[in-house]
Amino acid sequence: MEDELRCPTCKQLYANPVLLPCFHALCLGCALDIQTPYTPGVALAVSGGSGSNASGGHNGLHSQANGGPGSVTGVGAANGVANGAGPGTRHSSHSSAASTASSNTGSESVTSDQDQSDKVSIFSEADSGVVCCSNTSRPVSYAGTGQLQGLLQGSVVAPPGAAYCLTCPLCRKLVFFDDGGVRNLPTYRAMEAIVDRFCAREALRCQMCETDPKVASLICEQCEIRYCEPCRELCHPARGPLAKHTLVKPRGAAQQRESVCGEHEETLSQYCLNCKIPACGQCIGEQRHQTHEVQSINVTCKAQKTELSHNLQQLSEKARSTTEFIQRLKGMSDKVTESCMEFERLVHAQCEALIQAIHDRREYLLEAIRMDKDTKIRILKDQQSNCTGKLQQTTGLIQFCIEALKETDSAAFLQVGSMLINRVANTDMTWHQEVTNAAPRVSPIVDLTLDDAALARAIDNLNFIQMKALKDGDERCPAAPMTPTILPTDCSAENNSVTVAWQPPNHSTVEGYVLELDDGSGGEFREVYCGKETICTVDGLHFNSMYNARVKAFNSAGEGEYSELIGLQTAEVAWFTFDPVLSGGAGSGLIFSKNNATVSVEGWEHRVALGSVGFSRGVHYWEFTIDNYTAETDPAFGVARIDVARNKMLGKDEKSFAMYIDRQRSWFQHNSIHERRVEGGITTGSTIGVLLDLERHTLSFLVNEMPQGSVAFRDLYGVFYPAVSINRGVTLTMHTAMDAPKMDYF
């Protein structure tokens, strides 16, 4: 409460407090210090700038000691009233403590000025705080708002007769006074009584007593020290320089006082509800209150005290709940500290367990290395032993043969000569196989490496996960994962496939991801992948289309939010080659070369080779160059579905659409039905063009850049792969990523 009892200017307890029309208070001395003379007829600019500590200013304006806006603020309809001043509240409460001079000055009321002030207040929905009155019930001082036009234009014009002005240091509202100045303000009797009671409760003691301080009887305004009577005589004698100091009695308990009318010296017994001021009996009998609603001042006071008590009760309930909330926060702070310490111990234990697991695994790996070393050494020793035994046998044979060669008896030598020749020949052969071409059975180099990339990546990703907030006692479980982050630098589009990569969400338990793409035309999204990987390539999309991708994570607690969209543009024209896998694999008999752009075959049976991409939308064109054509055979060119028969000529089944051609002519063929013979064949160096227009759903062919007949096939719907069927004697190369030629027939 002490902050409420301190003057906003001097920051000390209120001394002789006066009440401003805005219901803020000032010490009378402070109000006298900050009031400034006003030059009549000068407009005052409205500003919201910051003030300084200087007092006084141009045209009577000044900045207050406590800072704040440095010039007056608009009032009335522009700003309303601070501290709940109600509409039409234009007078302050009565005070009998005003000086005689102030009373005399205040009695000089000018009816026209009062009426002008009333008219100004009519324009405002709330009191402007610029009408103040003296210690009587009659408004006397000039304290009206500036003219309304001045307010709207950012300046304030004082009412006629204004001699002083004052800006409230709290709400910055401007108050004008007549010659009496701030002495016309009423004494803030309630504040004065509260301050007196507060000081009495504080029981101000002597500041000079060494032990057991006594109640202070005097206080020096210059020294600002409290003295009891013995200490004053000892420490502050009334002589020398101290004789000029002012000694006053400390504040005592508030005395019971009765408010009287300053004009009629009668007790204020009534309260005018229209003027919002207390009045005596004579004031009520005057003309200005005859038509006003009047009520006993005690009844009005009781009603306002009751209302205030009710509001205080509600405010006390809120304060009590706030106090309980603060206690809860304090308790939670302790619990946070305890929980974090426990969690630190848990994390430390888990990390120690991981470190121990790494140590155990290290010992296992080192033991495996030692075992591998022992195995290799044993194998090498066995091989060394075998080679040593072989060498000994061979050496013995060589020595025996040398001794046999020394035999002079021809018959004796011939008895074993053939056997020795065969034995040496066999030994030489086996020596060549077992020794000369032999290699060490094991490598001396350890051809192993430690696969620690996944573990290092896991350590880098080791982090906390967000748990679901549950009540005490409930089992903790992970919350739904947060949003993954798509990595644009790792995303790409090639031909009719797109690759999307994303980063796992932080602090989340993730069991898998769901990747969704739209239809390439801004339509609905559909799921294209569900799994644990963080990168996915989607094939078989439309060419020349913009696909939007998004991804979300999920776990047992639910699904997270979708990531932001990323757009990926597929290629306008297709680049592709033959696909050995789609063409039947290693057993197909097809021979691919030049990065799978060239194909040939050894057998006489037709074999189908398929391209690496399939088309379902757009216009696509590719060509074949005949690199070798020596046999009387009919290569076939066209398109096929993925499940076409690989061991038949293209066009023999319902899954393919083709043109087969020889040296002189060509035919269109589908499902073993061939028709529309066209003259003109191929030789080595010829080119065959295939135009697949899936916008018109047609297939056409060109030979040496000239159309080979009209449109070959129509009503083609679905996914089609470039295809060709060849047999022995034909080698051709496919060229892709070509612009489609303009055809003048459809």
XYZ file of C-alpha atoms in Angstrom, residues 5-719:
715
model
C 0.696 6.885 -0.404
C 3.667 8.414 -2.209
C 3.525 11.549 -4.317
C 4.373 10.839 -7.972
C 6.554 13.946 -8.080
C 8.641 13.902 -4.896
C 8.271 10.156 -4.231
C 7.681 10.868 -0.541
C 4.580 10.282 1.589
C 1.917 12.828 0.753
C 2.153 16.071 2.700
C -0.979 18.282 2.505
C -2.312 16.246 -0.445
C -4.634 17.944 -2.931
C -6.963 16.222 -5.367
C -6.748 16.920 -9.103
C -9.894 16.770 -11.273
C -8.520 13.539 -12.822
C -8.610 12.030 -9.278
C -4.822 11.838 -9.025
C -3.142 13.424 -6.020
C -0.175 15.713 -5.431
C 1.486 17.261 -2.423
C 0.415 20.894 -2.236
C 4.070 21.933 -2.310
C 4.731 19.801 -5.392
C 1.644 21.220 -7.113
C 2.877 24.748 -6.399
C 6.266 23.833 -7.829
C 4.974 22.417 -11.112
C 2.163 24.876 -11.853
C 3.190 27.448 -14.464
C 1.755 30.796 -15.506
C -0.348 30.767 -18.608
C -0.279 33.486 -21.263
C -3.902 34.094 -22.351
C -4.762 33.452 -25.974
C -1.812 31.127 -26.669
C -2.632 27.704 -28.131
C -0.996 24.738 -26.424
C 0.266 21.953 -28.699
C -0.721 18.390 -27.890
C 2.158 15.918 -27.907
C 2.968 12.487 -26.642
C 6.695 12.889 -26.396
C 8.777 12.068 -23.378
C 9.323 14.783 -20.854
C 12.439 15.675 -18.924
C 13.007 16.701 -15.343
C 12.959 20.389 -16.099
C 10.085 22.399 -14.700
C 8.537 25.295 -16.514
C 8.408 25.648 -20.266
C 7.279 27.671 -23.172
C 3.754 29.061 -22.874
C 3.284 27.593 -19.432
C 3.894 23.989 -20.443
C 6.499 21.868 -18.693
C 7.778 18.354 -18.248
C 7.197 16.700 -14.914
C 9.887 15.492 -12.573
C 8.772 11.910 -12.896
C 9.074 11.826 -16.656
C 6.315 10.733 -18.998
C 4.823 12.580 -21.935
C 6.298 16.017 -22.113
C 3.264 17.977 -23.215
C -0.447 17.926 -22.672
C -2.556 15.144 -24.032
C -5.949 15.497 -25.621
C -8.779 15.035 -23.152
C -12.532 14.642 -23.234
C -13.743 12.565 -26.137
C -10.205 12.035 -27.332
C -8.780 10.294 -24.258
C -11.532 9.858 -21.667
C -10.887 10.096 -17.929
C -8.272 8.273 -15.944
C -9.120 6.254 -12.870
C -12.753 5.836 -13.765
C -14.005 9.425 -13.770
C -17.573 9.204 -14.914
C -19.419 11.298 -17.466
C -20.182 14.783 -16.345
C -17.968 14.666 -13.267
C -16.797 18.232 -13.125
C -16.261 19.062 -9.442
C -14.088 17.689 -6.699
C -15.117 17.006 -3.147
C -15.331 19.777 -0.613
C -12.460 20.622 1.740
C -12.566 22.874 4.757
C -8.796 23.055 5.016
C -8.276 25.572 2.226
C -6.761 28.886 3.077
C -8.735 32.081 3.404
C -6.960 33.547 0.424
C -7.919 30.626 -1.689
C -11.496 30.895 -0.510
C -11.663 34.531 -1.335
C -10.169 33.991 -4.745
C -12.443 31.112 -5.430
C -15.566 33.088 -4.604
C -15.064 35.178 -7.716
C -17.254 33.097 -9.984
C -18.087 34.214 -13.483
C -21.367 32.806 -14.683
C -20.556 33.111 -18.360
C -17.286 31.241 -17.932
C -19.041 28.549 -15.931
C -21.656 28.170 -18.632
C -18.935 28.042 -21.287
C -17.247 25.266 -19.328
C -20.524 23.388 -19.109
C -21.011 23.670 -22.850
C -17.549 22.295 -23.513
C -18.220 19.330 -21.295
C -21.342 18.538 -23.265
C -19.155 17.626 -26.229
C -17.307 15.024 -24.187
C -18.649 11.634 -23.204
C -16.341 11.603 -20.203
C -15.009 14.316 -17.965
C -12.013 16.044 -19.421
C -10.460 16.691 -16.033
C -10.150 20.392 -16.628
C -12.796 21.847 -14.314
C -11.699 22.238 -10.730
C -13.366 23.976 -7.852
C -12.410 25.623 -4.578
C -13.381 24.583 -1.079
C -17.010 25.503 -1.645
C -19.745 23.745 -3.534
C -19.723 26.487 -6.139
C -17.326 26.036 -9.061
C -15.124 29.090 -9.092
C -11.810 28.534 -10.829
C -11.306 28.475 -14.557
C -10.480 24.917 -15.269
C -12.233 23.940 -18.462
C -11.147 21.905 -21.431
C -9.619 23.646 -24.340
C -11.926 24.348 -27.202
C -13.064 21.235 -29.000
C -11.720 22.460 -32.323
C -8.305 22.826 -30.731
C -8.441 19.257 -29.447
C -9.256 17.899 -32.872
C -6.426 19.847 -34.474
C -3.814 18.659 -31.982
C -3.700 21.758 -29.750
C -5.511 22.991 -26.644
C -6.842 26.516 -26.123
C -7.378 27.542 -22.497
C -10.754 28.884 -21.348
C -11.046 32.643 -20.785
C -9.575 33.950 -17.548
C -7.004 31.191 -17.079
C -3.886 32.355 -15.238
C -2.101 29.104 -14.379
C -1.960 25.634 -15.799
C -0.750 22.292 -14.523
C -0.216 18.944 -16.208
C -0.981 15.831 -14.158
C 2.304 13.890 -13.946
C 0.437 10.574 -14.238
C -2.260 10.925 -16.897
C -0.859 14.097 -18.590
C -4.196 15.892 -18.495
C -4.016 19.666 -18.482
C -5.753 21.717 -15.781
C -6.252 25.486 -15.935
C -6.654 27.766 -12.898
C -7.529 31.385 -12.229
C -5.333 33.641 -10.147
C -5.640 31.340 -7.116
C -3.694 28.616 -8.886
C -3.431 25.162 -7.351
C -4.565 26.483 -3.976
C -8.079 26.228 -5.382
C -7.685 22.425 -5.448
C -9.510 20.625 -2.639
C -7.583 18.942 0.122
C -7.474 15.179 -0.362
C -8.872 14.489 3.105
C -9.162 10.719 2.692
C -5.541 10.436 1.550
C -4.408 12.680 4.408
C -6.209 10.531 6.979
C -4.835 7.296 5.494
C -1.291 8.660 5.525
C -1.688 9.745 9.142
C -2.940 6.320 10.161
C -0.134 4.655 8.212
C 2.493 6.788 9.926
C 0.916 6.089 13.325
C 1.088 2.363 12.652
C 4.699 2.697 11.653
C 5.441 4.096 15.165
C 8.303 6.306 14.084
C 11.175 6.032 16.548
C 14.106 8.231 17.379
C 16.999 7.613 15.053
C 19.674 8.789 17.504
C 18.921 6.533 20.464
C 21.657 3.921 20.768
C 19.513 1.334 22.578
C 15.767 0.943 22.947
C 14.765 3.838 20.643
C 12.062 6.072 22.066
C 9.115 7.517 20.201
C 10.256 10.502 18.186
C 8.800 13.835 19.241
C 10.344 16.014 16.527
C 11.739 15.688 13.047
C 14.137 18.107 11.353
C 12.982 18.964 7.847
C 16.538 19.854 6.809
C 18.381 16.913 8.376
C 15.442 14.521 7.807
C 16.260 12.857 11.143
C 13.769 12.006 13.925
C 14.650 12.899 17.514
C 13.229 12.159 20.888
C 13.382 15.097 23.335
C 16.633 14.053 25.096
C 18.388 13.337 21.791
C 17.230 16.637 20.299
C 18.764 18.594 23.159
C 21.941 16.537 22.840
C 22.314 16.214 19.066
C 20.327 19.101 17.614
C 20.540 22.125 19.915
C 18.691 25.257 18.799
C 21.818 27.336 18.385
C 24.404 28.157 15.781
C 23.616 26.954 12.239
C 21.075 24.475 13.638
C 18.946 27.302 14.965
C 17.713 27.955 11.415
C 16.451 24.358 10.981
C 12.753 23.697 11.144
C 11.622 21.144 13.706
C 8.118 19.758 13.298
C 6.161 17.085 15.033
C 5.991 13.692 13.304
C 2.699 12.633 11.848
C 0.311 11.402 14.491
C -2.898 9.483 14.383
C -5.624 10.986 12.272
C -8.093 13.071 14.216
C -11.814 12.860 13.744
C -12.872 15.807 11.653
C -16.142 16.998 10.263
C -16.370 18.550 6.805
C -18.050 21.971 6.660
C -19.045 24.156 3.750
C -16.368 26.713 3.049
C -18.936 29.210 1.821
C -21.587 28.966 4.523
C -19.604 27.363 7.394
C -22.289 24.684 7.742
C -21.865 20.949 7.938
C -21.952 19.245 4.546
C -25.022 17.100 5.032
C -26.305 16.633 1.462
C -24.908 15.363 -1.808
C -25.975 16.631 -5.227
C -26.143 13.659 -7.587
C -26.160 15.906 -10.648
C -23.156 18.032 -9.739
C -21.417 15.162 -7.936
C -20.477 17.442 -5.000
C -21.334 17.606 -1.282
C -23.367 20.621 -0.168
C -24.812 22.190 2.958
C -28.433 23.057 3.550
C -28.060 26.606 2.301
C -26.342 25.429 -0.901
C -29.238 23.082 -1.587
C -31.671 25.950 -1.214
C -29.912 28.024 -3.845
C -31.163 28.158 -7.389
C -28.413 26.052 -8.975
C -29.430 22.925 -7.001
C -33.222 23.367 -6.960
C -33.908 21.030 -9.884
C -31.100 18.603 -9.032
C -31.489 15.241 -7.359
C -30.188 15.472 -3.787
C -29.453 12.709 -1.310
C -28.183 12.562 2.257
C -24.417 12.573 2.246
C -24.354 9.661 4.707
C -26.631 7.580 2.461
C -24.502 8.358 -0.575
C -21.317 7.574 1.341
C -22.756 4.299 2.613
C -23.884 3.303 -0.885
C -20.454 4.000 -2.341
C -18.721 2.193 0.536
C -21.009 -0.800 -0.033
C -20.233 -0.798 -3.751
C -16.521 -0.435 -3.029
C -16.658 -3.284 -0.507
C -18.392 -5.496 -3.044
C -15.787 -4.677 -5.688
C -13.005 -5.229 -3.159
C -14.450 -8.608 -2.302
C -14.363 -9.636 -5.955
C -10.865 -8.262 -6.302
C -9.812 -10.087 -3.132
C -11.089 -13.353 -4.585
C -8.961 -12.780 -7.663
C -5.986 -11.851 -5.489
C -6.503 -15.018 -3.440
C -6.668 -17.185 -6.551
C -3.564 -15.425 -7.874
C -1.777 -16.113 -4.594
C -2.699 -19.774 -4.855
C -1.499 -19.800 -8.455
C 1.807 -18.252 -7.389
C 2.174 -20.940 -4.754
C 1.499 -23.536 -7.412
C 4.174 -21.983 -9.609
C 6.625 -22.042 -6.719
C 5.772 -25.680 -6.089
C 6.183 -26.432 -9.782
C 9.579 -24.720 -9.761
C 10.723 -27.082 -7.043
C 9.240 -29.996 -8.932
C 10.967 -28.876 -12.146
C 14.300 -28.841 -10.330
C 13.670 -32.270 -8.845
C 12.423 -33.682 -12.155
C 15.397 -32.299 -14.084
C 17.854 -33.721 -11.571
C 16.176 -37.127 -11.831
C 16.168 -36.878 -15.617
C 19.870 -35.958 -15.592
C 20.604 -39.091 -13.594
C 18.541 -41.165 -16.011
C 20.268 -39.710 -19.095
C 23.660 -40.223 -17.464
C 22.798 -43.858 -16.722
C 21.518 -44.421 -20.265
C 24.630 -42.877 -21.804
C 26.839 -44.983 -19.540
C 24.896 -48.058 -20.650
C 25.449 -47.105 -24.300
C 29.149 -46.552 -23.666
C 29.374 -49.943 -21.951
C 27.567 -51.540 -24.874
C 30.116 -49.988 -27.248
C 32.952 -51.290 -25.064
C 31.418 -54.775 -25.082
C 30.968 -54.642 -28.828
C 34.541 -53.461 -29.237
C 35.797 -56.478 -27.310
C 33.653 -58.744 -29.478
C 35.017 -57.171 -32.685
C 38.615 -57.328 -31.451
C 38.124 -60.971 -30.541
C 36.745 -61.624 -34.041
C 39.859 -59.989 -35.505
C 42.093 -62.167 -33.325
C 40.177 -65.271 -34.365
C 40.462 -64.277 -38.022
C 44.188 -63.776 -37.545
C 44.572 -67.205 -35.983
C 42.566 -68.816 -38.766
C 44.621 -67.173 -41.482
C 47.900 -68.085 -39.799
C 46.735 -71.706 -39.436
C 45.724 -71.864 -43.110
C 49.029 -70.360 -44.185
C 50.929 -72.829 -42.015
C 48.969 -75.727 -43.494
C 49.686 -74.463 -47.000
C 53.341 -73.974 -46.071
C 53.486 -77.518 -44.689
C 51.887 -78.948 -47.822
C 54.299 -77.060 -50.062
C 57.244 -78.173 -47.911
C 56.165 -81.833 -48.166
C 55.726 -81.518 -51.924
C 59.133 -79.908 -52.213
C 60.744 -82.687 -50.205
C 59.115 -85.361 -52.382
C 60.212 -83.604 -55.549
C 63.726 -83.072 -54.247
C 63.968 -86.791 -53.351
C 62.753 -87.744 -56.843
C 65.273 -85.418 -58.477
C 68.139 -86.858 -56.454
C 66.992 -90.420 -57.228
C 66.818 -89.670 -60.921
C 70.297 -88.120 -60.865
C 71.646 -91.263 -59.258
C 69.796 -93.364 -61.859
C 71.398 -91.383 -64.628
C 74.782 -92.375 -63.254
C 73.916 -96.071 -63.889
C 76.327 -97.534 -66.530
C 74.373 -100.734 -67.029
C 71.993 -99.925 -69.840
C 69.735 -102.888 -69.119
C 69.457 -101.850 -65.496
C 68.629 -98.257 -66.435
C 66.070 -99.288 -69.015
C 64.398 -101.371 -66.375
C 63.277 -98.147 -64.571
C 63.829 -95.490 -67.258
C 60.254 -95.407 -68.570
C 58.873 -95.339 -65.058
C 61.130 -92.467 -64.063
C 60.234 -90.517 -67.193
C 56.509 -90.859 -66.486
C 56.973 -90.071 -62.812
C 59.006 -86.920 -63.507
C 56.465 -85.813 -66.134
C 53.564 -86.345 -63.737
C 55.405 -84.593 -60.942
C 56.180 -81.663 -63.222
C 52.530 -81.400 -64.207
C 51.231 -81.532 -60.664
C 53.992 -79.137 -59.585
C 52.838 -76.662 -62.163
C 49.254 -76.949 -60.934
C 49.871 -77.164 -57.209
C 52.943 -75.000 -56.711
C 53.785 -72.781 -59.674
C 50.243 -71.455 -60.206
C 49.287 -71.780 -56.595
C 48.463 -68.617 -54.615
C 48.196 -68.019 -50.886
C 44.947 -69.436 -49.687
C 44.255 -66.290 -47.653
C 45.168 -62.655 -48.068
C 47.630 -61.121 -45.626
C 45.539 -57.963 -45.736
C 42.454 -57.776 -43.559
C 39.792 -57.292 -46.191
C 37.216 -56.057 -43.706
C 36.133 -52.609 -42.560
C 34.110 -51.480 -39.593
C 30.658 -50.372 -40.678
C 30.178 -47.532 -38.190
C 28.351 -45.076 -40.436
C 24.895 -46.116 -39.225
C 25.989 -45.980 -35.594
C 27.638 -42.584 -36.047
C 24.477 -41.343 -37.728
C 22.416 -42.740 -34.868
C 24.664 -41.009 -32.329
C 24.287 -37.739 -34.221
C 20.520 -38.193 -34.181
C 20.478 -39.172 -30.501
C 18.064 -36.707 -28.969
C 15.096 -36.367 -26.664
C 11.555 -37.183 -27.702
C 8.455 -35.336 -26.649
C 6.256 -37.324 -24.264
C 2.510 -36.881 -24.000
C 1.480 -34.699 -21.058
C -0.408 -36.942 -18.638
C -1.647 -36.716 -15.092
C 0.472 -37.904 -12.212
C 0.433 -41.661 -11.911
C -0.431 -42.317 -15.560
C 1.961 -44.250 -17.720
C 4.065 -41.993 -19.898
C 3.945 -42.558 -23.615
C 5.328 -40.673 -26.628
C 3.291 -37.859 -28.094
C 2.300 -37.735 -31.736
C 5.356 -36.813 -33.813
C 6.056 -33.303 -34.947
C 6.314 -32.182 -38.560
C 9.149 -33.526 -40.769
C 11.179 -31.007 -42.754
C 11.553 -31.539 -46.500
C 15.141 -30.999 -47.711
C 14.875 -29.099 -51.022
C 18.573 -29.541 -51.842
C 18.181 -33.333 -51.757
C 14.978 -33.407 -53.815
C 15.093 -33.786 -57.586
C 13.090 -34.633 -60.687
C 14.374 -36.655 -63.639
C 12.341 -37.723 -66.628
C 9.015 -38.814 -65.194
C 10.260 -39.627 -61.705
C 10.741 -37.454 -58.621
C 12.879 -37.955 -55.531
C 11.752 -36.484 -52.220
C 13.975 -36.386 -49.116
C 13.088 -35.136 -45.668
C 14.569 -34.698 -42.216
C 13.047 -36.500 -39.212
C 11.271 -34.223 -36.710
C 13.159 -33.314 -33.564
C 12.161 -34.638 -30.156
C 9.704 -37.151 -31.614
C 9.305 -40.907 -31.706
C 8.677 -41.894 -35.333
C 7.516 -45.315 -36.459
C 7.141 -44.375 -40.107
C 6.370 -41.752 -42.709
C 3.630 -41.250 -45.277
C 4.577 -39.503 -48.532
C 1.787 -38.090 -50.675
C 1.761 -36.605 -54.194
C -0.987 -34.835 -56.060
C -1.960 -35.773 -59.625
C 0.412 -33.290 -61.264
C -2.434 -30.905 -62.028
C -3.146 -29.525 -58.552
C -5.695 -32.229 -57.745
C -6.158 -34.406 -54.688
C -3.213 -35.990 -52.882
C -2.677 -39.736 -52.830
C -0.330 -41.886 -50.787
C 2.707 -43.122 -52.723
C 4.953 -44.375 -49.915
C 4.640 -45.577 -46.331
C 7.730 -46.706 -44.453
C 10.681 -45.785 -42.280
C 13.022 -44.373 -44.937
C 13.583 -40.621 -45.222
C 14.056 -40.580 -49.002
C 11.807 -41.939 -51.710
C 11.845 -41.999 -55.524
C 8.489 -42.222 -57.303
C 8.559 -43.463 -60.900
C 5.970 -43.637 -63.633
C 4.695 -40.073 -63.345
C 3.473 -37.862 -66.158
C 5.965 -35.857 -68.147
C 5.838 -32.073 -68.221
C 3.841 -31.925 -64.978
C 4.298 -30.092 -61.683
C 3.869 -32.464 -58.748
C 3.355 -31.224 -55.194
C 4.685 -33.473 -52.433
C 4.125 -33.530 -48.685
C 5.094 -35.915 -45.894
C 3.936 -36.627 -42.366
C 5.227 -38.830 -39.559
C 3.260 -41.254 -37.400
C 3.652 -43.427 -34.323
C 1.405 -45.330 -31.954
C 0.095 -42.063 -30.476
C -1.158 -40.769 -33.824
C -0.144 -38.858 -36.917
C 1.714 -35.568 -37.028
C 1.034 -32.557 -39.207
C 1.905 -32.471 -42.898
C 5.115 -30.790 -43.923
C 5.199 -27.797 -46.204
C 4.627 -28.564 -49.874
C 7.452 -28.851 -52.379
C 6.862 -28.667 -56.116
C 8.839 -30.879 -58.526
C 8.636 -30.458 -62.312
C 9.033 -33.545 -64.477
C 10.882 -33.302 -67.798
C 9.184 -31.875 -70.875
C 10.726 -34.543 -73.140
C 11.815 -38.015 -72.120
C 15.368 -39.253 -71.978
C 15.621 -43.025 -71.703
C 17.464 -46.148 -72.863
C 16.705 -49.827 -73.196
C 16.049 -51.528 -69.884
C 17.743 -54.976 -69.749
C 15.690 -56.007 -66.715
C 12.324 -55.098 -68.257
C 13.483 -56.775 -71.476
C 13.785 -60.170 -69.797
C 17.134 -60.106 -68.032
C 20.227 -62.149 -68.772
C 18.281 -65.053 -70.323
C 16.622 -62.984 -72.996
C 19.481 -63.373 -75.497
C 19.580 -59.627 -76.141
C 22.957 -57.906 -76.243
C 23.006 -54.299 -74.976
C 25.882 -51.865 -75.485
C 26.687 -48.144 -75.526
C 25.056 -47.578 -72.118
C 22.020 -49.632 -73.131
C 21.290 -47.432 -76.163
C 22.210 -50.141 -78.723
C 20.730 -53.642 -78.941
C 21.333 -56.790 -81.002
C 20.628 -60.527 -80.717
C 22.313 -63.760 -81.809
C 19.333 -66.071 -82.246
C 16.844 -66.314 -85.059
C 13.834 -65.971 -82.776
C 12.419 -62.479 -82.248
C 13.147 -60.927 -78.869
C 11.407 -57.813 -77.486
C 13.454 -54.994 -75.902
C 11.613 -52.408 -73.799
C 12.550 -48.822 -72.939
C 13.214 -47.726 -69.369
C 10.218 -45.374 -69.047
C 6.522 -45.670 -69.593
C 4.234 -42.953 -70.980
C 0.642 -42.196 -70.027
C 0.284 -38.550 -70.997
C 1.868 -36.062 -73.376
C 3.472 -36.209 -76.838
C 6.701 -38.228 -77.180
C 9.028 -38.997 -80.064
C 12.102 -41.193 -80.427
C 14.090 -42.698 -83.291
C 16.051 -45.841 -84.111
C 19.130 -45.919 -86.318
C 19.747 -49.183 -88.221
C 23.438 -49.861 -87.524
C 23.492 -53.320 -89.197
C 20.955 -55.007 -91.462
C 22.309 -57.996 -93.369
C 19.720 -60.731 -93.158
C 16.288 -61.110 -94.628
C 14.450 -60.265 -91.397
C 11.621 -57.993 -90.303
C 12.419 -55.817 -87.246
C 9.340 -54.364 -85.557
C 9.064 -50.973 -83.873
C 6.328 -49.541 -81.657
C 5.030 -49.495 -78.079
C 3.968 -52.180 -75.640
C 2.513 -52.606 -72.191
C 4.713 -53.804 -69.348
C 3.389 -57.396 -69.571
C 3.994 -57.891 -73.310
C 5.250 -61.298 -74.482
C 9.050 -61.030 -74.764
C 9.614 -64.014 -77.094
C 7.312 -63.012 -79.954
C 7.492 -60.432 -82.705
C 6.157 -57.096 -81.511
C 2.490 -56.832 -82.459
C 1.761 -60.544 -82.222
C -0.210 -60.159 -78.973
C -2.812 -57.703 -77.680
C -0.259 -55.946 -75.438
C 1.748 -54.361 -78.290
C 1.256 -52.039 -81.258
C 3.960 -52.135 -83.938
C 5.151 -51.559 -87.468
C 7.347 -54.330 -88.920
C 9.411 -53.534 -92.001
C 11.835 -55.152 -94.432
C 13.897 -53.870 -97.331
C 10.863 -53.006 -99.487
C 7.689 -52.463 -97.469
C 6.056 -52.281 -94.013
C 2.858 -53.373 -92.232
C 1.068 -52.244 -89.054
C 0.408 -55.081 -86.643
C -1.561 -55.582 -83.409
C -2.756 -58.837 -81.854
C -1.360 -60.798 -84.863
C -3.483 -58.761 -87.269
C -1.353 -56.910 -89.824
C -2.808 -54.464 -92.311
C -2.179 -51.385 -94.457
C 0.904 -52.308 -96.387
C 3.093 -49.271 -97.154
C 5.839 -49.285 -99.745
C 9.343 -48.294 -98.680
C 11.832 -50.312 -96.671
C 15.038 -49.982 -94.712
C 18.746 -50.618 -95.139
C 21.792 -50.098 -93.001
C 21.797 -46.432 -91.932
C 18.043 -45.924 -92.135
C 16.117 -44.232 -89.327
C 12.771 -45.240 -87.888
C 10.797 -42.593 -85.970
C 8.029 -43.406 -83.475
C 5.527 -40.670 -82.537
C 3.310 -41.471 -79.544
C 0.690 -38.752 -79.055
C -1.241 -39.518 -75.877
C -3.093 -36.226 -76.064
C -4.854 -37.537 -79.207
C -4.158 -41.163 -78.219
C -2.511 -42.048 -81.535
C 0.659 -43.823 -82.751
C 2.450 -42.882 -85.987
C 5.720 -43.893 -87.692
C 8.323 -42.187 -89.833
C 10.994 -43.755 -92.067
C 13.964 -41.594 -92.921
C 12.081 -38.566 -91.545
C 9.093 -39.149 -93.826
C 5.678 -40.370 -92.612
C 5.196 -44.083 -93.189
C 1.523 -44.048 -94.046
C -1.145 -42.280 -92.020
C -1.864 -42.719 -88.311
C -1.132 -46.344 -87.491
C -3.198 -46.790 -84.327
C -5.816 -44.797 -82.447
C -7.574 -44.936 -79.067
C -4.460 -45.750 -77.091
C -5.108 -45.381 -73.343
C -2.949 -46.480 -70.438
C 0.792 -46.766 -69.903
